[in-house]
Amino acid sequence: MKKVLRWLGVLCMALLLLLAMMLAALYVPAVQRWVVAEVMDVLSRKTGYTCSVGRVHLRFPFSLQVDELCLVNGNDTLLGVGTIRAGAALRPLLEERLAVDYLVLEDISLHTDTVLYPLKVDGGVGRLSLRGANFAWVEHTLHLDEAMLSEVWL
């Protein structure tokens, strides 16, 4: 009985160590580039649009920066975002909530010639900043402490 418990303990520790190593690997730039390439490939196939990202940088614990996000349909750039920066907390995820400390999008351009026909949007935003965003999946509710738009043109 002791041997079985010992082997179960070793197995549990090995699984936890493997999980920790996989999470730590996400902070390695080469692994980040591979994950981004896979995500962009799946997103492109599912949407039918060409999706690309210039650079992604994930910092410990949950701070993310994405540069040069583009969504292209043929020769038309539907969406372009210069920089996205976000910071989130881990604990609320365990409670089925997403708590975003900050979300900043800069240099956004939007062109929806044929996507939202007959509605056509052609413009952009210099900066969109959100602070204290809490989204509860079960209740489908969103709470924002602060939202700011600047340099909007349509």
Short mmCIF file of C-alpha atoms in Angstrom, two decimals:
data_model
loop_
_atom_site.label_atom_id
_atom_site.label_comp_id
_atom_site.label_asym_id
_atom_site.label_seq_id
_atom_site.Cartn_x
_atom_site.Cartn_y
_atom_site.Cartn_z
CA MET A 1 0.00 0.00 0.00
CA LYS A 2 2.86 2.38 0.85
CA LYS A 3 4.51 1.69 -2.50
CA VAL A 4 1.29 2.54 -4.37
CA LEU A 5 0.90 5.79 -2.45
CA ARG A 6 4.55 6.65 -3.05
CA TRP A 7 4.19 6.04 -6.82
CA LEU A 8 0.99 8.11 -6.91
CA GLY A 9 2.83 10.94 -5.13
CA VAL A 10 5.73 10.72 -7.59
CA LEU A 11 3.30 10.72 -10.52
CA CYS A 12 1.46 13.78 -9.18
CA MET A 13 4.73 15.65 -8.64
CA ALA A 14 5.94 14.74 -12.13
CA LEU A 15 2.69 16.05 -13.67
CA LEU A 16 2.93 19.28 -11.67
CA LEU A 17 6.55 19.72 -12.72
CA LEU A 18 5.63 19.13 -16.37
CA LEU A 19 2.84 21.71 -16.14
CA ALA A 20 5.20 24.23 -14.53
CA MET A 21 7.78 23.65 -17.28
CA MET A 22 5.15 24.16 -19.98
CA LEU A 23 4.01 27.43 -18.38
CA ALA A 24 7.61 28.61 -18.00
CA ALA A 25 8.27 27.79 -21.67
CA LEU A 26 5.66 30.39 -22.67
CA TYR A 27 8.08 33.08 -21.47
CA VAL A 28 10.80 31.94 -23.92
CA PRO A 29 10.72 34.18 -27.03
CA ALA A 30 11.15 31.29 -29.48
CA VAL A 31 8.19 29.45 -27.96
CA GLN A 32 6.15 32.66 -28.03
CA ARG A 33 6.86 33.08 -31.76
CA TRP A 34 5.81 29.48 -32.44
CA VAL A 35 2.57 29.86 -30.43
CA VAL A 36 1.76 33.14 -32.21
CA ALA A 37 2.37 31.56 -35.62
CA GLU A 38 0.03 28.68 -34.77
CA VAL A 39 -2.67 31.00 -33.42
CA MET A 40 -2.46 33.29 -36.48
CA ASP A 41 -2.68 30.25 -38.79
CA VAL A 42 -5.81 28.93 -37.06
CA LEU A 43 -7.36 32.41 -36.93
CA SER A 44 -6.69 32.94 -40.63
CA ARG A 45 -8.26 29.60 -41.56
CA LYS A 46 -11.32 30.12 -39.34
CA THR A 47 -12.05 33.71 -40.44
CA GLY A 48 -10.97 33.52 -44.07
CA TYR A 49 -8.86 36.66 -43.59
CA THR A 50 -5.09 36.95 -43.45
CA CYS A 51 -4.04 37.63 -39.85
CA SER A 52 -0.53 38.69 -38.89
CA VAL A 53 1.38 39.94 -35.88
CA GLY A 54 4.73 41.70 -35.90
CA ARG A 55 5.97 40.85 -32.40
CA VAL A 56 4.58 39.41 -29.16
CA HIS A 57 6.21 39.81 -25.77
CA LEU A 58 4.85 38.10 -22.66
CA ARG A 59 6.30 39.24 -19.34
CA PHE A 60 5.94 37.65 -15.92
CA PRO A 61 3.39 37.22 -14.50
CA PHE A 62 0.68 38.17 -17.04
CA SER A 63 1.75 41.25 -18.97
CA LEU A 64 1.38 41.02 -22.75
CA GLN A 65 2.45 43.32 -25.57
CA VAL A 66 1.49 42.70 -29.21
CA ASP A 67 2.92 44.89 -31.99
CA GLU A 68 1.59 45.35 -35.53
CA LEU A 69 -1.60 43.30 -35.55
CA CYS A 70 -3.21 43.22 -39.03
CA LEU A 71 -6.36 41.66 -40.41
CA VAL A 72 -6.37 41.68 -44.23
CA ASN A 73 -9.03 40.65 -46.76
CA GLY A 74 -7.42 40.35 -50.19
CA ASN A 75 -5.72 43.71 -50.73
CA ASP A 76 -7.82 45.57 -48.11
CA THR A 77 -6.55 46.02 -44.57
CA LEU A 78 -9.67 45.65 -42.44
CA LEU A 79 -8.03 46.21 -39.06
CA GLY A 80 -4.62 47.42 -38.06
CA VAL A 81 -3.41 47.96 -34.52
CA GLY A 82 0.03 49.40 -33.84
CA THR A 83 0.41 48.20 -30.25
CA ILE A 84 -1.71 46.25 -27.77
CA ARG A 85 -0.64 46.12 -24.13
CA ALA A 86 -2.56 44.17 -21.49
CA GLY A 87 -2.11 43.02 -17.93
CA ALA A 88 -4.33 40.42 -16.28
CA ALA A 89 -4.62 38.57 -12.98
CA LEU A 90 -4.52 34.76 -12.59
CA ARG A 91 -6.70 34.18 -9.54
CA PRO A 92 -9.97 35.50 -11.07
CA LEU A 93 -9.59 32.97 -13.91
CA LEU A 94 -10.05 30.23 -11.34
CA GLU A 95 -13.31 31.93 -10.32
CA GLU A 96 -14.60 32.02 -13.94
CA ARG A 97 -13.83 35.72 -14.31
CA LEU A 98 -11.35 37.65 -16.40
CA ALA A 99 -9.82 40.59 -14.55
CA VAL A 100 -7.80 42.89 -16.80
CA ASP A 101 -5.79 45.50 -14.90
CA TYR A 102 -5.18 47.50 -18.07
CA LEU A 103 -5.74 47.20 -21.82
CA VAL A 104 -4.24 49.79 -24.16
CA LEU A 105 -4.63 49.78 -27.95
CA GLU A 106 -2.70 52.37 -29.95
CA ASP A 107 -2.79 53.43 -33.61
CA ILE A 108 -5.98 51.57 -34.56
CA SER A 109 -7.24 51.78 -38.13
CA LEU A 110 -10.54 50.25 -39.24
CA HIS A 111 -11.82 49.85 -42.80
CA THR A 112 -14.99 47.78 -43.32
CA ASP A 113 -15.72 48.30 -47.03
CA THR A 114 -17.49 45.01 -47.73
CA VAL A 115 -17.45 43.21 -44.39
CA LEU A 116 -20.39 45.01 -42.75
CA TYR A 117 -22.27 45.87 -45.95
CA PRO A 118 -24.20 48.21 -46.25
CA LEU A 119 -22.50 49.85 -43.23
CA LYS A 120 -19.11 51.30 -44.07
CA VAL A 121 -16.67 52.41 -41.38
CA ASP A 122 -13.42 54.05 -42.40
CA GLY A 123 -11.42 55.63 -39.61
CA GLY A 124 -9.34 55.00 -36.58
CA VAL A 125 -8.43 55.69 -33.01
CA GLY A 126 -5.13 57.03 -31.73
CA ARG A 127 -5.50 55.38 -28.33
CA LEU A 128 -8.09 53.25 -26.54
CA SER A 129 -7.35 52.69 -22.86
CA LEU A 130 -9.33 50.52 -20.42
CA ARG A 131 -8.59 50.11 -16.73
CA GLY A 132 -10.14 47.76 -14.19
CA ALA A 133 -12.08 45.55 -16.61
CA ASN A 134 -13.84 42.56 -15.03
CA PHE A 135 -15.74 40.10 -17.20
CA ALA A 136 -17.81 37.32 -15.61
CA TRP A 137 -18.35 34.44 -18.04
CA VAL A 138 -21.31 32.88 -16.25
CA GLU A 139 -23.30 36.11 -15.86
CA HIS A 140 -22.07 37.61 -19.16
CA THR A 141 -21.38 40.92 -17.45
CA LEU A 142 -18.60 43.43 -17.96
CA HIS A 143 -17.57 46.08 -15.45
CA LEU A 144 -15.13 48.87 -16.42
CA ASP A 145 -13.59 51.30 -13.96
CA GLU A 146 -12.26 53.60 -16.68
CA ALA A 147 -12.38 53.85 -20.49
CA MET A 148 -10.68 56.53 -22.56
CA LEU A 149 -10.63 57.23 -26.30
CA SER A 150 -8.36 59.79 -27.89
CA GLU A 151 -7.60 60.98 -31.42
CA VAL A 152 -10.70 59.43 -33.03
CA TRP A 153 -11.31 60.03 -36.73
CA LEU A 154 -14.06 58.67 -38.99
#
